[in-house]
Amino acid sequence: IRVFSVSVTWSLENAIDTADSMRARGYGLEGRSRFLVYRFSKKDLYLTALCVIFATAAVAGISLSYTGFTFYPVLSRVQFSAYSVITYSAYALLSFLPLFYYIKEKIKWRCLKSKI
């Protein structure tokens, strides 16, 4: 039964990937088309702006040596300043932005499902 379960799971995941690929290429649309046009919305602009702001802050802090990195392990105190906290925070927000977006979508989906 375990092999059957794994096979079914794999086939369903493969079907989802195939369906997403076919939809992105415009399958089922009138005429001969090779892709589906997606419009760049305000939400996309907002997310791009957030990524640029966080990445710029992180790169600026790193290039101005507000952070430190050693390849070989060393025991020492971490020196915190306002600029290093801003740099680390910007990098953390940039790194966790996809997670925040995923959680937001999960909450939205759960709310929409509860209204059914």
Short mmCIF file of N, CA and C in Angstrom, two decimals:
data_model
loop_
_atom_site.label_atom_id
_atom_site.label_comp_id
_atom_site.label_asym_id
_atom_site.label_seq_id
_atom_site.Cartn_x
_atom_site.Cartn_y
_atom_site.Cartn_z
N ILE A 1 0.82 -1.19 0.00
CA ILE A 1 0.00 0.00 0.00
C ILE A 1 0.87 1.26 0.00
N ARG A 2 2.06 1.16 0.61
CA ARG A 2 2.94 2.31 0.66
C ARG A 2 3.41 2.71 -0.75
N VAL A 3 3.75 1.72 -1.56
CA VAL A 3 4.18 2.00 -2.93
C VAL A 3 3.05 2.64 -3.72
N PHE A 4 1.85 2.15 -3.52
CA PHE A 4 0.69 2.73 -4.20
C PHE A 4 0.49 4.19 -3.79
N SER A 5 0.60 4.46 -2.50
CA SER A 5 0.43 5.83 -2.00
C SER A 5 1.48 6.76 -2.59
N VAL A 6 2.73 6.31 -2.62
CA VAL A 6 3.80 7.13 -3.20
C VAL A 6 3.55 7.36 -4.68
N SER A 7 3.12 6.35 -5.39
CA SER A 7 2.86 6.48 -6.83
C SER A 7 1.72 7.46 -7.10
N VAL A 8 0.66 7.38 -6.32
CA VAL A 8 -0.47 8.29 -6.51
C VAL A 8 -0.05 9.72 -6.19
N THR A 9 0.68 9.91 -5.10
CA THR A 9 1.15 11.25 -4.74
C THR A 9 2.03 11.83 -5.83
N TRP A 10 2.97 11.03 -6.34
CA TRP A 10 3.85 11.50 -7.40
C TRP A 10 3.06 11.87 -8.65
N SER A 11 2.11 11.04 -9.03
CA SER A 11 1.34 11.31 -10.25
C SER A 11 0.48 12.56 -10.10
N LEU A 12 -0.07 12.79 -8.91
CA LEU A 12 -0.87 14.01 -8.70
C LEU A 12 0.01 15.26 -8.76
N GLU A 13 1.18 15.21 -8.14
CA GLU A 13 2.09 16.35 -8.20
C GLU A 13 2.53 16.61 -9.63
N ASN A 14 2.81 15.56 -10.37
CA ASN A 14 3.21 15.71 -11.77
C ASN A 14 2.06 16.30 -12.60
N ALA A 15 0.84 15.89 -12.32
CA ALA A 15 -0.32 16.43 -13.04
C ALA A 15 -0.50 17.91 -12.76
N ILE A 16 -0.27 18.32 -11.51
CA ILE A 16 -0.38 19.75 -11.17
C ILE A 16 0.67 20.55 -11.91
N ASP A 17 1.92 20.05 -11.94
CA ASP A 17 2.98 20.74 -12.67
C ASP A 17 2.65 20.84 -14.16
N THR A 18 2.14 19.76 -14.73
CA THR A 18 1.78 19.76 -16.15
C THR A 18 0.65 20.74 -16.42
N ALA A 19 -0.35 20.77 -15.56
CA ALA A 19 -1.48 21.69 -15.75
C ALA A 19 -1.02 23.13 -15.66
N ASP A 20 -0.15 23.44 -14.69
CA ASP A 20 0.37 24.80 -14.57
C ASP A 20 1.16 25.20 -15.81
N SER A 21 1.96 24.27 -16.31
CA SER A 21 2.75 24.55 -17.51
C SER A 21 1.85 24.77 -18.72
N MET A 22 0.83 23.94 -18.87
CA MET A 22 -0.08 24.08 -20.01
C MET A 22 -0.85 25.40 -19.93
N ARG A 23 -1.28 25.77 -18.73
CA ARG A 23 -2.01 27.03 -18.56
C ARG A 23 -1.11 28.22 -18.88
N ALA A 24 0.13 28.18 -18.43
CA ALA A 24 1.06 29.27 -18.69
C ALA A 24 1.36 29.41 -20.17
N ARG A 25 1.27 28.32 -20.91
CA ARG A 25 1.53 28.37 -22.35
C ARG A 25 0.27 28.67 -23.16
N GLY A 26 -0.84 28.85 -22.48
CA GLY A 26 -2.05 29.26 -23.18
C GLY A 26 -2.88 28.13 -23.73
N TYR A 27 -2.80 26.95 -23.16
CA TYR A 27 -3.57 25.81 -23.64
C TYR A 27 -5.07 26.09 -23.47
N GLY A 28 -5.82 25.84 -24.51
CA GLY A 28 -7.27 26.02 -24.46
C GLY A 28 -7.74 27.39 -24.92
N LEU A 29 -6.83 28.29 -25.21
CA LEU A 29 -7.23 29.61 -25.69
C LEU A 29 -7.53 29.55 -27.18
N GLU A 30 -8.31 30.52 -27.63
CA GLU A 30 -8.64 30.59 -29.05
C GLU A 30 -7.40 30.92 -29.87
N GLY A 31 -7.32 30.34 -31.04
CA GLY A 31 -6.20 30.62 -31.93
C GLY A 31 -4.92 29.95 -31.46
N ARG A 32 -3.90 30.16 -32.25
CA ARG A 32 -2.61 29.55 -31.91
C ARG A 32 -1.83 30.52 -31.04
N SER A 33 -1.55 30.09 -29.86
CA SER A 33 -0.86 30.96 -28.91
C SER A 33 0.23 30.16 -28.22
N ARG A 34 1.31 30.82 -27.90
CA ARG A 34 2.42 30.12 -27.25
C ARG A 34 2.57 30.53 -25.78
N PHE A 35 1.83 31.52 -25.34
CA PHE A 35 1.94 31.94 -23.95
C PHE A 35 0.68 32.69 -23.54
N LEU A 36 0.53 32.86 -22.25
CA LEU A 36 -0.59 33.59 -21.70
C LEU A 36 -0.06 34.91 -21.14
N VAL A 37 -0.67 36.00 -21.53
CA VAL A 37 -0.20 37.31 -21.11
C VAL A 37 -0.67 37.58 -19.68
N TYR A 38 0.28 37.80 -18.80
CA TYR A 38 -0.03 38.20 -17.43
C TYR A 38 0.29 39.69 -17.30
N ARG A 39 -0.63 40.42 -16.75
CA ARG A 39 -0.43 41.86 -16.56
C ARG A 39 0.34 42.10 -15.27
N PHE A 40 1.21 43.10 -15.30
CA PHE A 40 1.96 43.51 -14.12
C PHE A 40 1.05 44.42 -13.31
N SER A 41 0.59 43.94 -12.15
CA SER A 41 -0.41 44.67 -11.37
C SER A 41 0.26 45.53 -10.30
N LYS A 42 -0.57 46.27 -9.58
CA LYS A 42 -0.07 47.10 -8.48
C LYS A 42 0.52 46.24 -7.37
N LYS A 43 -0.06 45.07 -7.16
CA LYS A 43 0.46 44.15 -6.15
C LYS A 43 1.88 43.70 -6.52
N ASP A 44 2.11 43.43 -7.80
CA ASP A 44 3.44 43.06 -8.26
C ASP A 44 4.43 44.20 -8.07
N LEU A 45 3.97 45.42 -8.37
CA LEU A 45 4.82 46.59 -8.20
C LEU A 45 5.17 46.79 -6.73
N TYR A 46 4.20 46.61 -5.84
CA TYR A 46 4.42 46.76 -4.41
C TYR A 46 5.43 45.74 -3.91
N LEU A 47 5.29 44.49 -4.32
CA LEU A 47 6.20 43.44 -3.89
C LEU A 47 7.61 43.67 -4.45
N THR A 48 7.70 44.11 -5.68
CA THR A 48 9.00 44.41 -6.28
C THR A 48 9.68 45.56 -5.56
N ALA A 49 8.90 46.60 -5.23
CA ALA A 49 9.46 47.74 -4.51
C ALA A 49 9.97 47.32 -3.13
N LEU A 50 9.22 46.47 -2.44
CA LEU A 50 9.68 45.97 -1.13
C LEU A 50 11.00 45.21 -1.27
N CYS A 51 11.09 44.35 -2.27
CA CYS A 51 12.32 43.58 -2.48
C CYS A 51 13.50 44.50 -2.78
N VAL A 52 13.28 45.51 -3.61
CA VAL A 52 14.35 46.44 -3.95
C VAL A 52 14.79 47.24 -2.73
N ILE A 53 13.83 47.70 -1.93
CA ILE A 53 14.16 48.48 -0.73
C ILE A 53 14.96 47.63 0.25
N PHE A 54 14.49 46.42 0.54
CA PHE A 54 15.20 45.56 1.50
C PHE A 54 16.57 45.16 0.97
N ALA A 55 16.66 44.82 -0.31
CA ALA A 55 17.94 44.42 -0.88
C ALA A 55 18.92 45.58 -0.89
N THR A 56 18.45 46.78 -1.21
CA THR A 56 19.31 47.96 -1.21
C THR A 56 19.83 48.25 0.19
N ALA A 57 18.96 48.17 1.18
CA ALA A 57 19.38 48.41 2.57
C ALA A 57 20.40 47.37 3.02
N ALA A 58 20.17 46.11 2.68
CA ALA A 58 21.10 45.05 3.07
C ALA A 58 22.45 45.20 2.38
N VAL A 59 22.45 45.46 1.08
CA VAL A 59 23.70 45.62 0.34
C VAL A 59 24.45 46.86 0.80
N ALA A 60 23.73 47.94 1.07
CA ALA A 60 24.38 49.16 1.55
C ALA A 60 25.03 48.91 2.90
N GLY A 61 24.34 48.24 3.80
CA GLY A 61 24.92 47.95 5.11
C GLY A 61 26.12 47.04 5.04
N ILE A 62 26.07 46.06 4.16
CA ILE A 62 27.20 45.14 4.00
C ILE A 62 28.39 45.87 3.38
N SER A 63 28.14 46.69 2.36
CA SER A 63 29.24 47.38 1.69
C SER A 63 29.86 48.46 2.57
N LEU A 64 29.11 49.01 3.51
CA LEU A 64 29.64 50.01 4.44
C LEU A 64 30.22 49.37 5.70
N SER A 65 30.34 48.04 5.69
CA SER A 65 30.94 47.26 6.78
C SER A 65 30.22 47.42 8.11
N TYR A 66 28.91 47.49 8.06
CA TYR A 66 28.13 47.52 9.29
C TYR A 66 27.92 46.11 9.84
N THR A 67 28.24 45.11 9.04
CA THR A 67 28.09 43.72 9.46
C THR A 67 29.44 43.04 9.35
N GLY A 68 29.56 41.90 9.96
CA GLY A 68 30.81 41.16 9.89
C GLY A 68 30.56 39.70 9.57
N PHE A 69 31.52 39.10 8.94
CA PHE A 69 31.41 37.69 8.59
C PHE A 69 32.80 37.08 8.63
N THR A 70 32.94 35.96 9.31
CA THR A 70 34.20 35.22 9.31
C THR A 70 33.92 33.81 8.83
N PHE A 71 34.80 33.33 7.99
CA PHE A 71 34.61 31.99 7.43
C PHE A 71 34.92 30.93 8.47
N TYR A 72 36.01 31.10 9.20
CA TYR A 72 36.39 30.14 10.23
C TYR A 72 35.75 30.54 11.55
N PRO A 73 35.26 29.57 12.31
CA PRO A 73 34.57 29.90 13.57
C PRO A 73 35.48 30.60 14.57
N VAL A 74 34.95 31.65 15.17
CA VAL A 74 35.67 32.42 16.17
C VAL A 74 34.68 32.76 17.27
N LEU A 75 35.11 32.61 18.52
CA LEU A 75 34.27 33.02 19.64
C LEU A 75 34.57 34.47 19.97
N SER A 76 33.57 35.29 19.84
CA SER A 76 33.73 36.71 20.17
C SER A 76 32.36 37.31 20.41
N ARG A 77 32.35 38.47 20.99
CA ARG A 77 31.09 39.17 21.21
C ARG A 77 30.61 39.77 19.89
N VAL A 78 29.32 39.78 19.73
CA VAL A 78 28.74 40.40 18.55
C VAL A 78 28.60 41.89 18.83
N GLN A 79 29.13 42.69 17.93
CA GLN A 79 29.05 44.14 18.08
C GLN A 79 27.81 44.63 17.35
N PHE A 80 26.87 45.15 18.12
CA PHE A 80 25.65 45.67 17.52
C PHE A 80 25.67 47.18 17.52
N SER A 81 25.24 47.74 16.41
CA SER A 81 25.01 49.18 16.33
C SER A 81 23.65 49.37 15.66
N ALA A 82 23.19 50.57 15.62
CA ALA A 82 21.89 50.83 14.99
C ALA A 82 21.94 50.45 13.51
N TYR A 83 23.07 50.74 12.85
CA TYR A 83 23.18 50.44 11.43
C TYR A 83 23.23 48.93 11.17
N SER A 84 23.92 48.19 12.04
CA SER A 84 23.99 46.75 11.83
C SER A 84 22.62 46.10 12.06
N VAL A 85 21.87 46.60 13.04
CA VAL A 85 20.53 46.07 13.28
C VAL A 85 19.63 46.35 12.08
N ILE A 86 19.74 47.53 11.50
CA ILE A 86 18.96 47.87 10.30
C ILE A 86 19.34 46.95 9.15
N THR A 87 20.64 46.72 8.98
CA THR A 87 21.12 45.85 7.89
C THR A 87 20.63 44.42 8.08
N TYR A 88 20.78 43.88 9.29
CA TYR A 88 20.32 42.51 9.55
C TYR A 88 18.80 42.40 9.41
N SER A 89 18.09 43.42 9.86
CA SER A 89 16.62 43.40 9.75
C SER A 89 16.18 43.44 8.29
N ALA A 90 16.83 44.28 7.49
CA ALA A 90 16.49 44.36 6.07
C ALA A 90 16.74 43.03 5.38
N TYR A 91 17.87 42.39 5.70
CA TYR A 91 18.18 41.10 5.10
C TYR A 91 17.18 40.03 5.55
N ALA A 92 16.83 40.05 6.84
CA ALA A 92 15.86 39.07 7.35
C ALA A 92 14.50 39.27 6.69
N LEU A 93 14.06 40.51 6.56
CA LEU A 93 12.77 40.77 5.92
C LEU A 93 12.79 40.34 4.45
N LEU A 94 13.90 40.61 3.77
CA LEU A 94 14.03 40.19 2.38
C LEU A 94 14.00 38.66 2.28
N SER A 95 14.66 37.99 3.20
CA SER A 95 14.71 36.53 3.18
C SER A 95 13.36 35.90 3.49
N PHE A 96 12.62 36.51 4.43
CA PHE A 96 11.35 35.93 4.86
C PHE A 96 10.14 36.47 4.10
N LEU A 97 10.34 37.35 3.14
CA LEU A 97 9.23 37.91 2.37
C LEU A 97 8.41 36.83 1.67
N PRO A 98 9.02 35.83 1.03
CA PRO A 98 8.20 34.76 0.44
C PRO A 98 7.37 34.00 1.48
N LEU A 99 7.94 33.79 2.66
CA LEU A 99 7.20 33.10 3.72
C LEU A 99 5.99 33.93 4.16
N PHE A 100 6.19 35.24 4.33
CA PHE A 100 5.08 36.11 4.72
C PHE A 100 3.98 36.09 3.66
N TYR A 101 4.38 36.14 2.39
CA TYR A 101 3.42 36.11 1.30
C TYR A 101 2.66 34.78 1.28
N TYR A 102 3.37 33.69 1.52
CA TYR A 102 2.75 32.36 1.56
C TYR A 102 1.74 32.27 2.70
N ILE A 103 2.10 32.76 3.88
CA ILE A 103 1.19 32.74 5.02
C ILE A 103 -0.04 33.58 4.74
N LYS A 104 0.17 34.76 4.13
CA LYS A 104 -0.96 35.62 3.79
C LYS A 104 -1.92 34.92 2.83
N GLU A 105 -1.38 34.23 1.84
CA GLU A 105 -2.21 33.51 0.88
C GLU A 105 -2.94 32.34 1.55
N LYS A 106 -2.28 31.66 2.47
CA LYS A 106 -2.93 30.56 3.19
C LYS A 106 -4.11 31.07 4.02
N ILE A 107 -3.91 32.20 4.71
CA ILE A 107 -4.98 32.78 5.52
C ILE A 107 -6.14 33.22 4.62
N LYS A 108 -5.81 33.85 3.50
CA LYS A 108 -6.84 34.29 2.56
C LYS A 108 -7.62 33.09 2.02
N TRP A 109 -6.91 32.03 1.66
CA TRP A 109 -7.56 30.84 1.13
C TRP A 109 -8.46 30.19 2.17
N ARG A 110 -7.99 30.14 3.42
CA ARG A 110 -8.79 29.55 4.49
C ARG A 110 -10.06 30.37 4.72
N CYS A 111 -9.95 31.70 4.67
CA CYS A 111 -11.14 32.55 4.84
C CYS A 111 -12.12 32.35 3.69
N LEU A 112 -11.61 32.24 2.47
CA LEU A 112 -12.49 32.03 1.32
C LEU A 112 -13.16 30.66 1.38
N LYS A 113 -12.43 29.64 1.84
CA LYS A 113 -13.03 28.31 1.96
C LYS A 113 -14.09 28.28 3.05
N SER A 114 -13.91 29.07 4.10
CA SER A 114 -14.89 29.06 5.19
C SER A 114 -16.20 29.72 4.77
N LYS A 115 -16.17 30.56 3.73
CA LYS A 115 -17.39 31.23 3.26
C LYS A 115 -18.22 30.34 2.34
N ILE A 116 -17.65 29.22 1.92
CA ILE A 116 -18.37 28.32 1.01
C ILE A 116 -19.46 27.58 1.75
#
